[in-house]
Tab-separated table of N, CA, C and O in Angstrom:
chain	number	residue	atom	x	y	z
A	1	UNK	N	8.601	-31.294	55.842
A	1	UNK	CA	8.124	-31.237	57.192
A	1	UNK	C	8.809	-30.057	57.869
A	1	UNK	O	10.017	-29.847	57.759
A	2	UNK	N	8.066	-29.381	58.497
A	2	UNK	CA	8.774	-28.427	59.070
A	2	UNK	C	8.973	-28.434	60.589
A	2	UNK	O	8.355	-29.150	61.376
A	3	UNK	N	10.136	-27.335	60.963
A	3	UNK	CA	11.497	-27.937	61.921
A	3	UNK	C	10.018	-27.181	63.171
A	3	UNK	O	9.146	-26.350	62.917
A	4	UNK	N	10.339	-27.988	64.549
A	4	UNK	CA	9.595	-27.347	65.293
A	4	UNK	C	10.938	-27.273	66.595
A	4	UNK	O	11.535	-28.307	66.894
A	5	UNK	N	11.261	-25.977	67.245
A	5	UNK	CA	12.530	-26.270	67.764
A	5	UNK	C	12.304	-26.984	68.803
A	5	UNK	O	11.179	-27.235	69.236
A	6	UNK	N	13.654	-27.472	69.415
A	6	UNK	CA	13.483	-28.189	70.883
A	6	UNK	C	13.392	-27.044	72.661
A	6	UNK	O	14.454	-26.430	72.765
A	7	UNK	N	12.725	-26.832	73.486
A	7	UNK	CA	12.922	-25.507	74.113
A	7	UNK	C	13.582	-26.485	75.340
A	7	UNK	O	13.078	-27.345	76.062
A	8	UNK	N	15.159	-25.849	75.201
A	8	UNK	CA	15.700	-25.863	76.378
A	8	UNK	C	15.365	-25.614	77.544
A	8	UNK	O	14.511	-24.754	77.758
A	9	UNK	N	16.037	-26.401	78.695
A	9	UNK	CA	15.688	-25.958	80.344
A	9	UNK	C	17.245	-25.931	80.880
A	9	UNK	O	18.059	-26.699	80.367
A	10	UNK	N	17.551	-25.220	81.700
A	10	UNK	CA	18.631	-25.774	82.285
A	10	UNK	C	18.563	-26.789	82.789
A	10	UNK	O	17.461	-26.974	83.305
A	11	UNK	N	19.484	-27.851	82.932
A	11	UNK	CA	19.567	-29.323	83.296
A	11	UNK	C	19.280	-30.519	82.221
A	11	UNK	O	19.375	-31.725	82.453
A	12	UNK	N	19.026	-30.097	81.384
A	12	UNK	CA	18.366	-30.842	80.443
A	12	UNK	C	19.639	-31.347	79.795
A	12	UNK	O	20.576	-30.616	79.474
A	13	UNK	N	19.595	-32.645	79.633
A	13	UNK	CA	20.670	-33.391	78.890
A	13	UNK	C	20.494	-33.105	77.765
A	13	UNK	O	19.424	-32.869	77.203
A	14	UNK	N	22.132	-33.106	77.115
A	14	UNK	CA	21.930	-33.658	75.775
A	14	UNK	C	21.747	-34.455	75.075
A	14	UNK	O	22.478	-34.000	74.195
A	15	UNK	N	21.248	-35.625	74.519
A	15	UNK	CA	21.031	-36.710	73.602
A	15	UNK	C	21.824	-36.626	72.335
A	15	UNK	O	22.421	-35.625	71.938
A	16	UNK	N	21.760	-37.818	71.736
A	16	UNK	CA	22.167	-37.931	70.014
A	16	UNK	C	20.799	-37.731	69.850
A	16	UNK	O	20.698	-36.761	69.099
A	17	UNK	N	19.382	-38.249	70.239
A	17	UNK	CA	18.675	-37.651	69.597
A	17	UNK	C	17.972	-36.355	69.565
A	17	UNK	O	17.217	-35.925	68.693
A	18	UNK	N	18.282	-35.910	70.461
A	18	UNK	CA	17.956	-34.266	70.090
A	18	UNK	C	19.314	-33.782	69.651
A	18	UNK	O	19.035	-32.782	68.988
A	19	UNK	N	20.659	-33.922	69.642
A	19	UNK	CA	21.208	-33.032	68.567
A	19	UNK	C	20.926	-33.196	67.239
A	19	UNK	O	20.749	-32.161	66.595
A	20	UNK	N	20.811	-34.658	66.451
A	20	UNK	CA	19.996	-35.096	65.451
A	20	UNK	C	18.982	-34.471	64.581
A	20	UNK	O	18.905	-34.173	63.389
A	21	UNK	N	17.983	-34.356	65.972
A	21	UNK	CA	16.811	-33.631	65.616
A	21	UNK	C	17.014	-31.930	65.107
A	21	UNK	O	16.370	-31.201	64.353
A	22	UNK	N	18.277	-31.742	65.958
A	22	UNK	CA	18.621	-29.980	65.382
A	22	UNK	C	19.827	-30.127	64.303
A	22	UNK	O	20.188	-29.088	63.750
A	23	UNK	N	20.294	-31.005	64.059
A	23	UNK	CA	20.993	-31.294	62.807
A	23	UNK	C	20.410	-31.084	61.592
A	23	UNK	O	20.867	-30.320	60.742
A	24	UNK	N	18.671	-32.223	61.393
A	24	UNK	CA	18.028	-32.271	60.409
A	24	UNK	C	17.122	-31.093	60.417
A	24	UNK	O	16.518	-30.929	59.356
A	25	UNK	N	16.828	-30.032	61.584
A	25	UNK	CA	16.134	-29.092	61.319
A	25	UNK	C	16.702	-27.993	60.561
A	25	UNK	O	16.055	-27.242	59.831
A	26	UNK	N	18.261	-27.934	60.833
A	26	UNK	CA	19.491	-27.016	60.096
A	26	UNK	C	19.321	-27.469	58.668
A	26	UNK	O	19.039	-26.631	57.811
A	27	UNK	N	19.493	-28.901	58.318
A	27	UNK	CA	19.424	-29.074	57.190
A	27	UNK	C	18.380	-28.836	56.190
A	27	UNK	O	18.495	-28.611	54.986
A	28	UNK	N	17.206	-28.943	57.023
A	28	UNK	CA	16.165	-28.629	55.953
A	28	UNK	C	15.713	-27.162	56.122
A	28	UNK	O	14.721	-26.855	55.461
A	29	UNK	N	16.146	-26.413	56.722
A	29	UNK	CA	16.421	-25.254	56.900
A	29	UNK	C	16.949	-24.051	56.423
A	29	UNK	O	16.833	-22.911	56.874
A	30	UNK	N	17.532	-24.463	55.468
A	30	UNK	CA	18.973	-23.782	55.406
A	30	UNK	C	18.327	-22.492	54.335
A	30	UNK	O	19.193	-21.623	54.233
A	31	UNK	N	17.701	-22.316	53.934
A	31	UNK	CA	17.076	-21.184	53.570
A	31	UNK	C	16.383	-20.793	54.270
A	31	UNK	O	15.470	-21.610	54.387
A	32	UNK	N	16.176	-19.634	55.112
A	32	UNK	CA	15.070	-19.369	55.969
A	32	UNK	C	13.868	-18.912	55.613
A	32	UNK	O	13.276	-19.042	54.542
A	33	UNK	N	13.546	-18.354	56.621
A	33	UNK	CA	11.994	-18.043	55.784
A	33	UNK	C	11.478	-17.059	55.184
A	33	UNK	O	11.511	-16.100	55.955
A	34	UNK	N	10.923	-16.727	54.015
A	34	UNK	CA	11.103	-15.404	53.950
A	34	UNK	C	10.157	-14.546	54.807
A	34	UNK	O	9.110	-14.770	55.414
A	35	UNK	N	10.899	-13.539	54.627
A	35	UNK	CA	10.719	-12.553	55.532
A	35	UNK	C	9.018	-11.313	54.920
A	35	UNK	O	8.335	-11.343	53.896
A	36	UNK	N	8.983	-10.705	55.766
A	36	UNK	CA	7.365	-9.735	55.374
A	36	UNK	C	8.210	-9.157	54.091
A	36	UNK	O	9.394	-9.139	53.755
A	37	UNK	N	6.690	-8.595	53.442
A	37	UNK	CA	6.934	-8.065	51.826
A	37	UNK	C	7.584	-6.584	52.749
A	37	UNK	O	7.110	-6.243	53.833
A	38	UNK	N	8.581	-5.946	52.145
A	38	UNK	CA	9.090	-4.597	52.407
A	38	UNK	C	7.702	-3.293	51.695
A	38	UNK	O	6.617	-3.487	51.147
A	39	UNK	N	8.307	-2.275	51.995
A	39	UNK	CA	7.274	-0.832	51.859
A	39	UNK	C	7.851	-0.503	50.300
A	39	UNK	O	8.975	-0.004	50.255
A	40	UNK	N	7.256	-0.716	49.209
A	40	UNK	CA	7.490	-0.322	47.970
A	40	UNK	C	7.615	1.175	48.116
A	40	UNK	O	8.463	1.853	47.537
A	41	UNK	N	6.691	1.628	48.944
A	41	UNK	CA	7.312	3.511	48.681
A	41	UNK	C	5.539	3.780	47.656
A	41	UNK	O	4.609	3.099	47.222
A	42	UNK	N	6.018	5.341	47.730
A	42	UNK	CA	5.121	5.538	46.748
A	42	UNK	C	5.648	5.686	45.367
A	42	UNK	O	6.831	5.376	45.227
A	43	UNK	N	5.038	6.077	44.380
A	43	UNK	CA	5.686	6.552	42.912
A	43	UNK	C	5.180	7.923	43.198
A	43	UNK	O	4.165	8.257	43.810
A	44	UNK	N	6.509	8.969	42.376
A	44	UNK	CA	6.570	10.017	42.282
A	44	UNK	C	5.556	10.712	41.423
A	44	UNK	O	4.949	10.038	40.591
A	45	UNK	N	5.345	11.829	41.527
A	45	UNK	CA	4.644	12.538	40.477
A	45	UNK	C	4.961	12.549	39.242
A	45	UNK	O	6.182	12.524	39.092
A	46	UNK	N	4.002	12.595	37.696
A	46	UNK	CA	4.749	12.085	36.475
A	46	UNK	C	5.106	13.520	36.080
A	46	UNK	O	4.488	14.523	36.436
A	47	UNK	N	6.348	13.474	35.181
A	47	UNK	CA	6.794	14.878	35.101
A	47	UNK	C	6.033	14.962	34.046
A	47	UNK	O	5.356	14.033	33.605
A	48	UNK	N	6.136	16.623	33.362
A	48	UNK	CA	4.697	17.386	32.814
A	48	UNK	C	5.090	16.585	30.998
A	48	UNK	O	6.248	16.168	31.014
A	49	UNK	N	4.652	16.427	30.117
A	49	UNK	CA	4.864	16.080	29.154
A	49	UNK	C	5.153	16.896	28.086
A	49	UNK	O	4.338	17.784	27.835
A	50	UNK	N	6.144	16.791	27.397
A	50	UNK	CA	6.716	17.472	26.469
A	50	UNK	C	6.067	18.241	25.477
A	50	UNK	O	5.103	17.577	25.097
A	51	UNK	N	6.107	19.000	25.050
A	51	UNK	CA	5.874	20.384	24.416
A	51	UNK	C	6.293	19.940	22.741
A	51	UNK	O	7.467	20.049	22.389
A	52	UNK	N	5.318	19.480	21.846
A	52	UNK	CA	5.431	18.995	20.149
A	52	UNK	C	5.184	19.993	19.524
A	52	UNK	O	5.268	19.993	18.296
A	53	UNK	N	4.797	21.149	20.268
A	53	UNK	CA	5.223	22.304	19.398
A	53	UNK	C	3.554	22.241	18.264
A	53	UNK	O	2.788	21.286	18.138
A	54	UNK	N	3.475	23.499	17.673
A	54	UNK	CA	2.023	23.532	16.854
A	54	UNK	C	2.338	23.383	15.411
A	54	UNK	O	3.417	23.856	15.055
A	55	UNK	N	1.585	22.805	14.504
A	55	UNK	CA	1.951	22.977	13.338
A	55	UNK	C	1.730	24.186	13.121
A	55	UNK	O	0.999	24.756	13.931
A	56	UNK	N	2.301	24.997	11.927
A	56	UNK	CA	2.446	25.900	11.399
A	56	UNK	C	1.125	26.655	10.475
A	56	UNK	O	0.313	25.767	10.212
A	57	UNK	N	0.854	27.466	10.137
A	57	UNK	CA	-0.358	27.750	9.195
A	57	UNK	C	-0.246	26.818	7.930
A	57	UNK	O	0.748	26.100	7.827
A	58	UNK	N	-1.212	26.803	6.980
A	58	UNK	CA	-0.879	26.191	5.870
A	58	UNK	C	-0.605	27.366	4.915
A	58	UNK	O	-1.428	28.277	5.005
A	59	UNK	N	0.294	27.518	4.099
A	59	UNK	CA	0.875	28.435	3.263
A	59	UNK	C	0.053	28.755	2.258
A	59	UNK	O	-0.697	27.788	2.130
A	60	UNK	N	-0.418	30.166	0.914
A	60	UNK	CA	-0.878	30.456	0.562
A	60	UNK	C	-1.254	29.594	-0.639
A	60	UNK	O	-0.332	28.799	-0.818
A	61	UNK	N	-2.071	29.447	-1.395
A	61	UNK	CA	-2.382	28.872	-2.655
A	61	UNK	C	-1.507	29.504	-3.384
A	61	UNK	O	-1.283	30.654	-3.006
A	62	UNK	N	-0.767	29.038	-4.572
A	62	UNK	CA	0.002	29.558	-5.253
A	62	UNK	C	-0.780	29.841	-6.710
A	62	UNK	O	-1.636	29.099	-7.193
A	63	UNK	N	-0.242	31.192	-7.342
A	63	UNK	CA	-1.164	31.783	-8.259
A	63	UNK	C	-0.922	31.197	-9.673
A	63	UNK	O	0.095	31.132	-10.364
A	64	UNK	N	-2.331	30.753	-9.889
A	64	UNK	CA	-1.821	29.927	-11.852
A	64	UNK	C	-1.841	30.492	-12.702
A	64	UNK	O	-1.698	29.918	-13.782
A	65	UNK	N	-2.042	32.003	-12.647
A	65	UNK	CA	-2.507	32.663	-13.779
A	65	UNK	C	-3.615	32.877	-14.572
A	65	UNK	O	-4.595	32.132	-14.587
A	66	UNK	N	-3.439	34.208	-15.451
A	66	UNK	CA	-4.887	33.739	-16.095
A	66	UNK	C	-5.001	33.419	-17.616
A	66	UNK	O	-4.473	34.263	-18.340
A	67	UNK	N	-5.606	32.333	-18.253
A	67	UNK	CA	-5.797	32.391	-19.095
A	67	UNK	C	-5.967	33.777	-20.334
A	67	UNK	O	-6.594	34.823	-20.166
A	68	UNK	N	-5.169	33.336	-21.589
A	68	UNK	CA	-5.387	34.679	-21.683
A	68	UNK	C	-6.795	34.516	-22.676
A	68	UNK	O	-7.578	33.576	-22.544
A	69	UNK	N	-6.981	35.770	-23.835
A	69	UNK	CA	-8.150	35.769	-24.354
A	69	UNK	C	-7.636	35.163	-25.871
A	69	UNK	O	-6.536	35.285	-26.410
A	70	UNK	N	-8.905	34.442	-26.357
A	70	UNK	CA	-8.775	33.319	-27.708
A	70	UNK	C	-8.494	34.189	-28.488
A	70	UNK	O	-8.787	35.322	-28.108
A	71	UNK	N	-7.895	34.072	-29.734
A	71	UNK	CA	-7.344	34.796	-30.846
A	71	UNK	C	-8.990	34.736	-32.012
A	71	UNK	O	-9.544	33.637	-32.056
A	72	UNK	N	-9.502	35.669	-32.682
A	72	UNK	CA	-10.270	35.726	-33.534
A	72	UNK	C	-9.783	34.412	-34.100
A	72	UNK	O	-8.751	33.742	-34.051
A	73	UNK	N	-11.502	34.305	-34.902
A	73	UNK	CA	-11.394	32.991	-35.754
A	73	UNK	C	-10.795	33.218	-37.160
A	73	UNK	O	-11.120	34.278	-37.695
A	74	UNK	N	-9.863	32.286	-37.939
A	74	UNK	CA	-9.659	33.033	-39.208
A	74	UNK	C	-10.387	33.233	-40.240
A	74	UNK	O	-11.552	32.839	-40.294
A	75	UNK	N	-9.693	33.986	-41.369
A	75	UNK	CA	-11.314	33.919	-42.203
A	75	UNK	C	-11.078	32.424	-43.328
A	75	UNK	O	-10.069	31.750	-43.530
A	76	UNK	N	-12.494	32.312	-43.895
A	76	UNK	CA	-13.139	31.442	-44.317
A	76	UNK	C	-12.397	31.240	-45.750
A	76	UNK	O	-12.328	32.229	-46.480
A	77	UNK	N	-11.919	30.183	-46.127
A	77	UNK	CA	-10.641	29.250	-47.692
A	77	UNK	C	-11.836	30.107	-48.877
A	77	UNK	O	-13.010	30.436	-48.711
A	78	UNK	N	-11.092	30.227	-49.834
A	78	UNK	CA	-11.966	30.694	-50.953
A	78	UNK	C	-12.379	29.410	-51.628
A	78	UNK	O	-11.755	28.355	-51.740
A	79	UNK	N	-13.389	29.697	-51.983
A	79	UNK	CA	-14.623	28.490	-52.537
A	79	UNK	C	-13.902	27.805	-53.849
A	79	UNK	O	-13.789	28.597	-54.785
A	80	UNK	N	-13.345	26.361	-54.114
A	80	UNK	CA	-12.947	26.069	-55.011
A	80	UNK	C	-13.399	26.103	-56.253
A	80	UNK	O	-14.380	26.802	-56.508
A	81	UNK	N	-12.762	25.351	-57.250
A	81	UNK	CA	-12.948	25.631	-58.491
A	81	UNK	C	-13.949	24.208	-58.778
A	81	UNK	O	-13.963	23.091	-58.261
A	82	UNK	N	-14.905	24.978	-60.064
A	82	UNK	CA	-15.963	23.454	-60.311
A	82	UNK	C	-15.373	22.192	-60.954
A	82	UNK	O	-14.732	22.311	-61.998
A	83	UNK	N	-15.534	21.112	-60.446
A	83	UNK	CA	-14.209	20.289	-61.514
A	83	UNK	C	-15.145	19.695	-62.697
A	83	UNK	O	-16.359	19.712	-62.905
A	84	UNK	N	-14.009	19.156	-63.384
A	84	UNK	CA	-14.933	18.874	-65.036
A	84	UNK	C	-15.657	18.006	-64.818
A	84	UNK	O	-15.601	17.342	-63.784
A	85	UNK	N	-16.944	17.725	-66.246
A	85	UNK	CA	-17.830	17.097	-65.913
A	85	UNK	C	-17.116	15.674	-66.548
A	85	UNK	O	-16.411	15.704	-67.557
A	86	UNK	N	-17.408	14.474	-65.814
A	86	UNK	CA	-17.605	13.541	-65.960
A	86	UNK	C	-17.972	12.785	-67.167
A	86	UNK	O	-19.015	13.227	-67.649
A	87	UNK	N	-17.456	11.763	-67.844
A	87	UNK	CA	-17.820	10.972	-68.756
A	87	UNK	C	-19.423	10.582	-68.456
A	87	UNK	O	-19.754	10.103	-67.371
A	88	UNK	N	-20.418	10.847	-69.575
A	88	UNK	CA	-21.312	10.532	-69.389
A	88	UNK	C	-21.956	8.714	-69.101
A	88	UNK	O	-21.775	7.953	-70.051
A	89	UNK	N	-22.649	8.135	-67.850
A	89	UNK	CA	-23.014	6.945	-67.409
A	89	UNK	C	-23.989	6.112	-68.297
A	89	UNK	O	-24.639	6.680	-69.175
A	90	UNK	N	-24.090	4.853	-68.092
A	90	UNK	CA	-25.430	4.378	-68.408
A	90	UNK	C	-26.601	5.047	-67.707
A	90	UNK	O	-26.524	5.785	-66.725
A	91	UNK	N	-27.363	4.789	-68.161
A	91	UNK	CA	-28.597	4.996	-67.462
A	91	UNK	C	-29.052	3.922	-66.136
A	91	UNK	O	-29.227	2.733	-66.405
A	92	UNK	N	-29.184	4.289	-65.067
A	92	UNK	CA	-29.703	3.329	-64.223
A	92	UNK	C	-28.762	2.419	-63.091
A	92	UNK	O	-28.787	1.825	-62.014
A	93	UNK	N	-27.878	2.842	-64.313
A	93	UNK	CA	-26.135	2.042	-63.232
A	93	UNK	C	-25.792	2.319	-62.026
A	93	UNK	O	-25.878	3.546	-62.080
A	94	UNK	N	-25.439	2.066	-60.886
A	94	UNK	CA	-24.647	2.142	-59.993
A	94	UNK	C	-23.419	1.371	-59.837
A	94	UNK	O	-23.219	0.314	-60.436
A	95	UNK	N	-22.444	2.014	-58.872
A	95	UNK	CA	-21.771	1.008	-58.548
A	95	UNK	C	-21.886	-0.441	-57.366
A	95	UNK	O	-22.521	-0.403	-56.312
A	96	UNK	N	-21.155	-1.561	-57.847
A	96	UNK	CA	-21.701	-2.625	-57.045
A	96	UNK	C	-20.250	-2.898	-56.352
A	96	UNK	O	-20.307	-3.471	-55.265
A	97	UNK	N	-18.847	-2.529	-56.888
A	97	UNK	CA	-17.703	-2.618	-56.460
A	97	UNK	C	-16.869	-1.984	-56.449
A	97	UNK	O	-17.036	-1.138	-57.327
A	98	UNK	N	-15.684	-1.800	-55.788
A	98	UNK	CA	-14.845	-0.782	-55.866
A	98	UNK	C	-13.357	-1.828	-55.825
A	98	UNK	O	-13.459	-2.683	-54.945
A	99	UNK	N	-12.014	-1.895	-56.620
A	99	UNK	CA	-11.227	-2.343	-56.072
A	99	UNK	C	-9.523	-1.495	-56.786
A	99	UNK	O	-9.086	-1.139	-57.880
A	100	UNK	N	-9.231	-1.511	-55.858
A	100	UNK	CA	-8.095	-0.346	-55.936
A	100	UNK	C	-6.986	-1.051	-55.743
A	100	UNK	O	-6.945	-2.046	-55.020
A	101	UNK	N	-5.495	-0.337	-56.713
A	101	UNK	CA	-4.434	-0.569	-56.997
A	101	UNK	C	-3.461	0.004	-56.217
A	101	UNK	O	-3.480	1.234	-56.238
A	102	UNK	N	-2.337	-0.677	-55.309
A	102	UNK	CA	-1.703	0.186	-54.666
A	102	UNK	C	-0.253	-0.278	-55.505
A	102	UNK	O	-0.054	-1.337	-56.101
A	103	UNK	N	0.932	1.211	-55.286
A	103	UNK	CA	2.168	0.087	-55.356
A	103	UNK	C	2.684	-0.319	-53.806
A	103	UNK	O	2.049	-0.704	-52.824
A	104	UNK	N	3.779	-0.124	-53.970
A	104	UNK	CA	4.830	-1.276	-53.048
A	104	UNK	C	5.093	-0.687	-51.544
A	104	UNK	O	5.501	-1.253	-50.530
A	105	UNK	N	4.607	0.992	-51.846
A	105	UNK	CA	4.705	2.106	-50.382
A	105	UNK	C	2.948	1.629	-49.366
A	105	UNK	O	2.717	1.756	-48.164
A	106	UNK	N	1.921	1.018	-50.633
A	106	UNK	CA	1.064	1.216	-49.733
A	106	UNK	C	0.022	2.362	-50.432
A	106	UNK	O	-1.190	2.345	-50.216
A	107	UNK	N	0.733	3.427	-51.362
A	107	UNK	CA	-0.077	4.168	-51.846
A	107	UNK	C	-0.966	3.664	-53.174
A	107	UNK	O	-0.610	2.798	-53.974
A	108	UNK	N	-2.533	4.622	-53.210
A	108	UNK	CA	-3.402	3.701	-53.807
A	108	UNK	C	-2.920	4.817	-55.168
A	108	UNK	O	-2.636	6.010	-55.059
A	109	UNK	N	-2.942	4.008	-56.383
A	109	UNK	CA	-2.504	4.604	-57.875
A	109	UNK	C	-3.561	4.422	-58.829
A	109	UNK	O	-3.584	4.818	-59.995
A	110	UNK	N	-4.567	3.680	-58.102
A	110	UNK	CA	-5.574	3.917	-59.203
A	110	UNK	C	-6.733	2.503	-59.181
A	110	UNK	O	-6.382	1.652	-58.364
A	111	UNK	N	-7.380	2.333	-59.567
A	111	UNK	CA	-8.512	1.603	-59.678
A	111	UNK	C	-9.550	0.616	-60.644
A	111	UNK	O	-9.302	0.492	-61.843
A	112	UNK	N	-10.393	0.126	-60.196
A	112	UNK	CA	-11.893	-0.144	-61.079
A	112	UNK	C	-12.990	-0.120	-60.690
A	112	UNK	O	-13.236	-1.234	-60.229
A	113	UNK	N	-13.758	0.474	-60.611
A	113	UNK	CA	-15.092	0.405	-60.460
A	113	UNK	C	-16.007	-0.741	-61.275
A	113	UNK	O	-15.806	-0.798	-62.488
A	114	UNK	N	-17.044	-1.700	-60.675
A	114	UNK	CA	-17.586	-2.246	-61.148
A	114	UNK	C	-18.815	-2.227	-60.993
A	114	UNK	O	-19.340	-2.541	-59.925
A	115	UNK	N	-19.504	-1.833	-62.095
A	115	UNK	CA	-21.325	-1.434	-62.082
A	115	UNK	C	-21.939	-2.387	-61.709
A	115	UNK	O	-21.343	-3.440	-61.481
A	116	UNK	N	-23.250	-2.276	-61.552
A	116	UNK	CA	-24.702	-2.734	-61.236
A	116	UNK	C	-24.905	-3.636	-62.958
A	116	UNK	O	-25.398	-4.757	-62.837
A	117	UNK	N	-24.642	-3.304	-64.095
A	117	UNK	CA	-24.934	-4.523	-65.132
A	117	UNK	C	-23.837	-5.107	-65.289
A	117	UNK	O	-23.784	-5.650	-66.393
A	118	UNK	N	-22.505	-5.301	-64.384
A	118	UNK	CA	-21.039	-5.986	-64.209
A	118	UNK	C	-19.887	-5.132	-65.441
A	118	UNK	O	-18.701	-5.462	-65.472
A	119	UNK	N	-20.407	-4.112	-66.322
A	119	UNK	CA	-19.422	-3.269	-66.707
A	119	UNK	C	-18.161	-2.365	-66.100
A	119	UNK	O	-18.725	-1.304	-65.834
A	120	UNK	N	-17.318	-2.273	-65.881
A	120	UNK	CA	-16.149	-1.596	-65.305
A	120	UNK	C	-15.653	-0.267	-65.650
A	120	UNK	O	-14.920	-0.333	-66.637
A	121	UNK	N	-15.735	0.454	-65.370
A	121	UNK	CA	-14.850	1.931	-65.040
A	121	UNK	C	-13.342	2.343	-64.223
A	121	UNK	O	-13.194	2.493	-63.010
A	122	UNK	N	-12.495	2.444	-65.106
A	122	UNK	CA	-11.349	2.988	-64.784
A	122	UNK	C	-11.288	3.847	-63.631
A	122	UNK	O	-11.911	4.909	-63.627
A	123	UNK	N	-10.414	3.386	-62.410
A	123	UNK	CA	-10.298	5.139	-61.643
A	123	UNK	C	-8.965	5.843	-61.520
A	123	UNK	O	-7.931	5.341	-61.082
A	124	UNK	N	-9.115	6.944	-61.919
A	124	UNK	CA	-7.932	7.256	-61.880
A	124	UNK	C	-7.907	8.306	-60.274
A	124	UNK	O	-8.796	8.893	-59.656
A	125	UNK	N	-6.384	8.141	-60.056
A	125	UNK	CA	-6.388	8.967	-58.718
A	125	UNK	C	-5.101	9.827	-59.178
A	125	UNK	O	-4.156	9.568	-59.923
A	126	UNK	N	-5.430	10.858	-58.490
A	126	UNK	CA	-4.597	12.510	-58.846
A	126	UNK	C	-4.201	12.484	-57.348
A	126	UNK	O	-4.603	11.770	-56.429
A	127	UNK	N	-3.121	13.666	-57.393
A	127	UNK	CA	-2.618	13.950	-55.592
A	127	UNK	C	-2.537	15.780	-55.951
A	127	UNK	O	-1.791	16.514	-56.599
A	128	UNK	N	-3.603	15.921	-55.221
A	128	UNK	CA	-3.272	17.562	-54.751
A	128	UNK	C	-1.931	17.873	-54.639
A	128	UNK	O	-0.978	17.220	-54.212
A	129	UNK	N	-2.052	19.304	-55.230
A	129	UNK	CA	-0.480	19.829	-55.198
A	129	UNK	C	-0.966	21.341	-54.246
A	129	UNK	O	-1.947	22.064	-54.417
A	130	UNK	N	-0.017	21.424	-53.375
A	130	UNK	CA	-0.811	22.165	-52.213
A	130	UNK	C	0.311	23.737	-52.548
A	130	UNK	O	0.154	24.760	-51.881
């Protein structure tokens, strides 16, 4: 509730109940009122903004060189030698199998061939000598 004051006159007695009444108006009072909003002012001008400076050019491509030119092709292995002829076949035979002997490295040492009428042929394997 808010305080409404009492307006004095000269002559006017005092009471307990009007000092009372300005007792409890003090008391509920006791913060006053606030007062008008004040003048915030203006804001200043914004200062000019800083200077980040330009990037730089981008720097030259760097040179890779040039390939140079291919070397001639070499010349051409001399044509080998004819190898011997062969044990002469049956007639009509092919082979129907092949099964090969290795040793213990993995390398193959030799063979059998097995024909088309189930006869067998030895293979032997040679190693180039370079």
């Amino acid at each position: 509730m808010a305080y409404t004051p009492t307006v004095w006159k000269d002559g006017d007695i005092i009471t307990a109940e009007r000092l009372n009444k300005l007792e409890a108006g003090v008391q509920n009072e006791q913060v006053g009122p606030q007062g008008p909003k004040g003048d915030t002012g203006e804001t200043g001008p914004q200062g000019p903004k800083g200077d980040t400076g330009e990037t730089g050019p981008q720097g030259p491509k760097g040179d890779t060189g040039e390939t140079g030119p291919q070397g001639p092709a070499g010349a051409g292995g001399a044509k080998g030698d004819t190898g011997a002829t062969g044990p002469a076949g049956a007639d009509g035979k092919s082979v129907k199998s092949i099964t090969l002997t290795a040793d213990g490295t993995g390398k193959v040492t030799g063979g059998t061939a097995t024909l088309t009428d189930d006869s067998t042929v030895p293979i032997t394997v040679t190693t180039a000598t370079a």
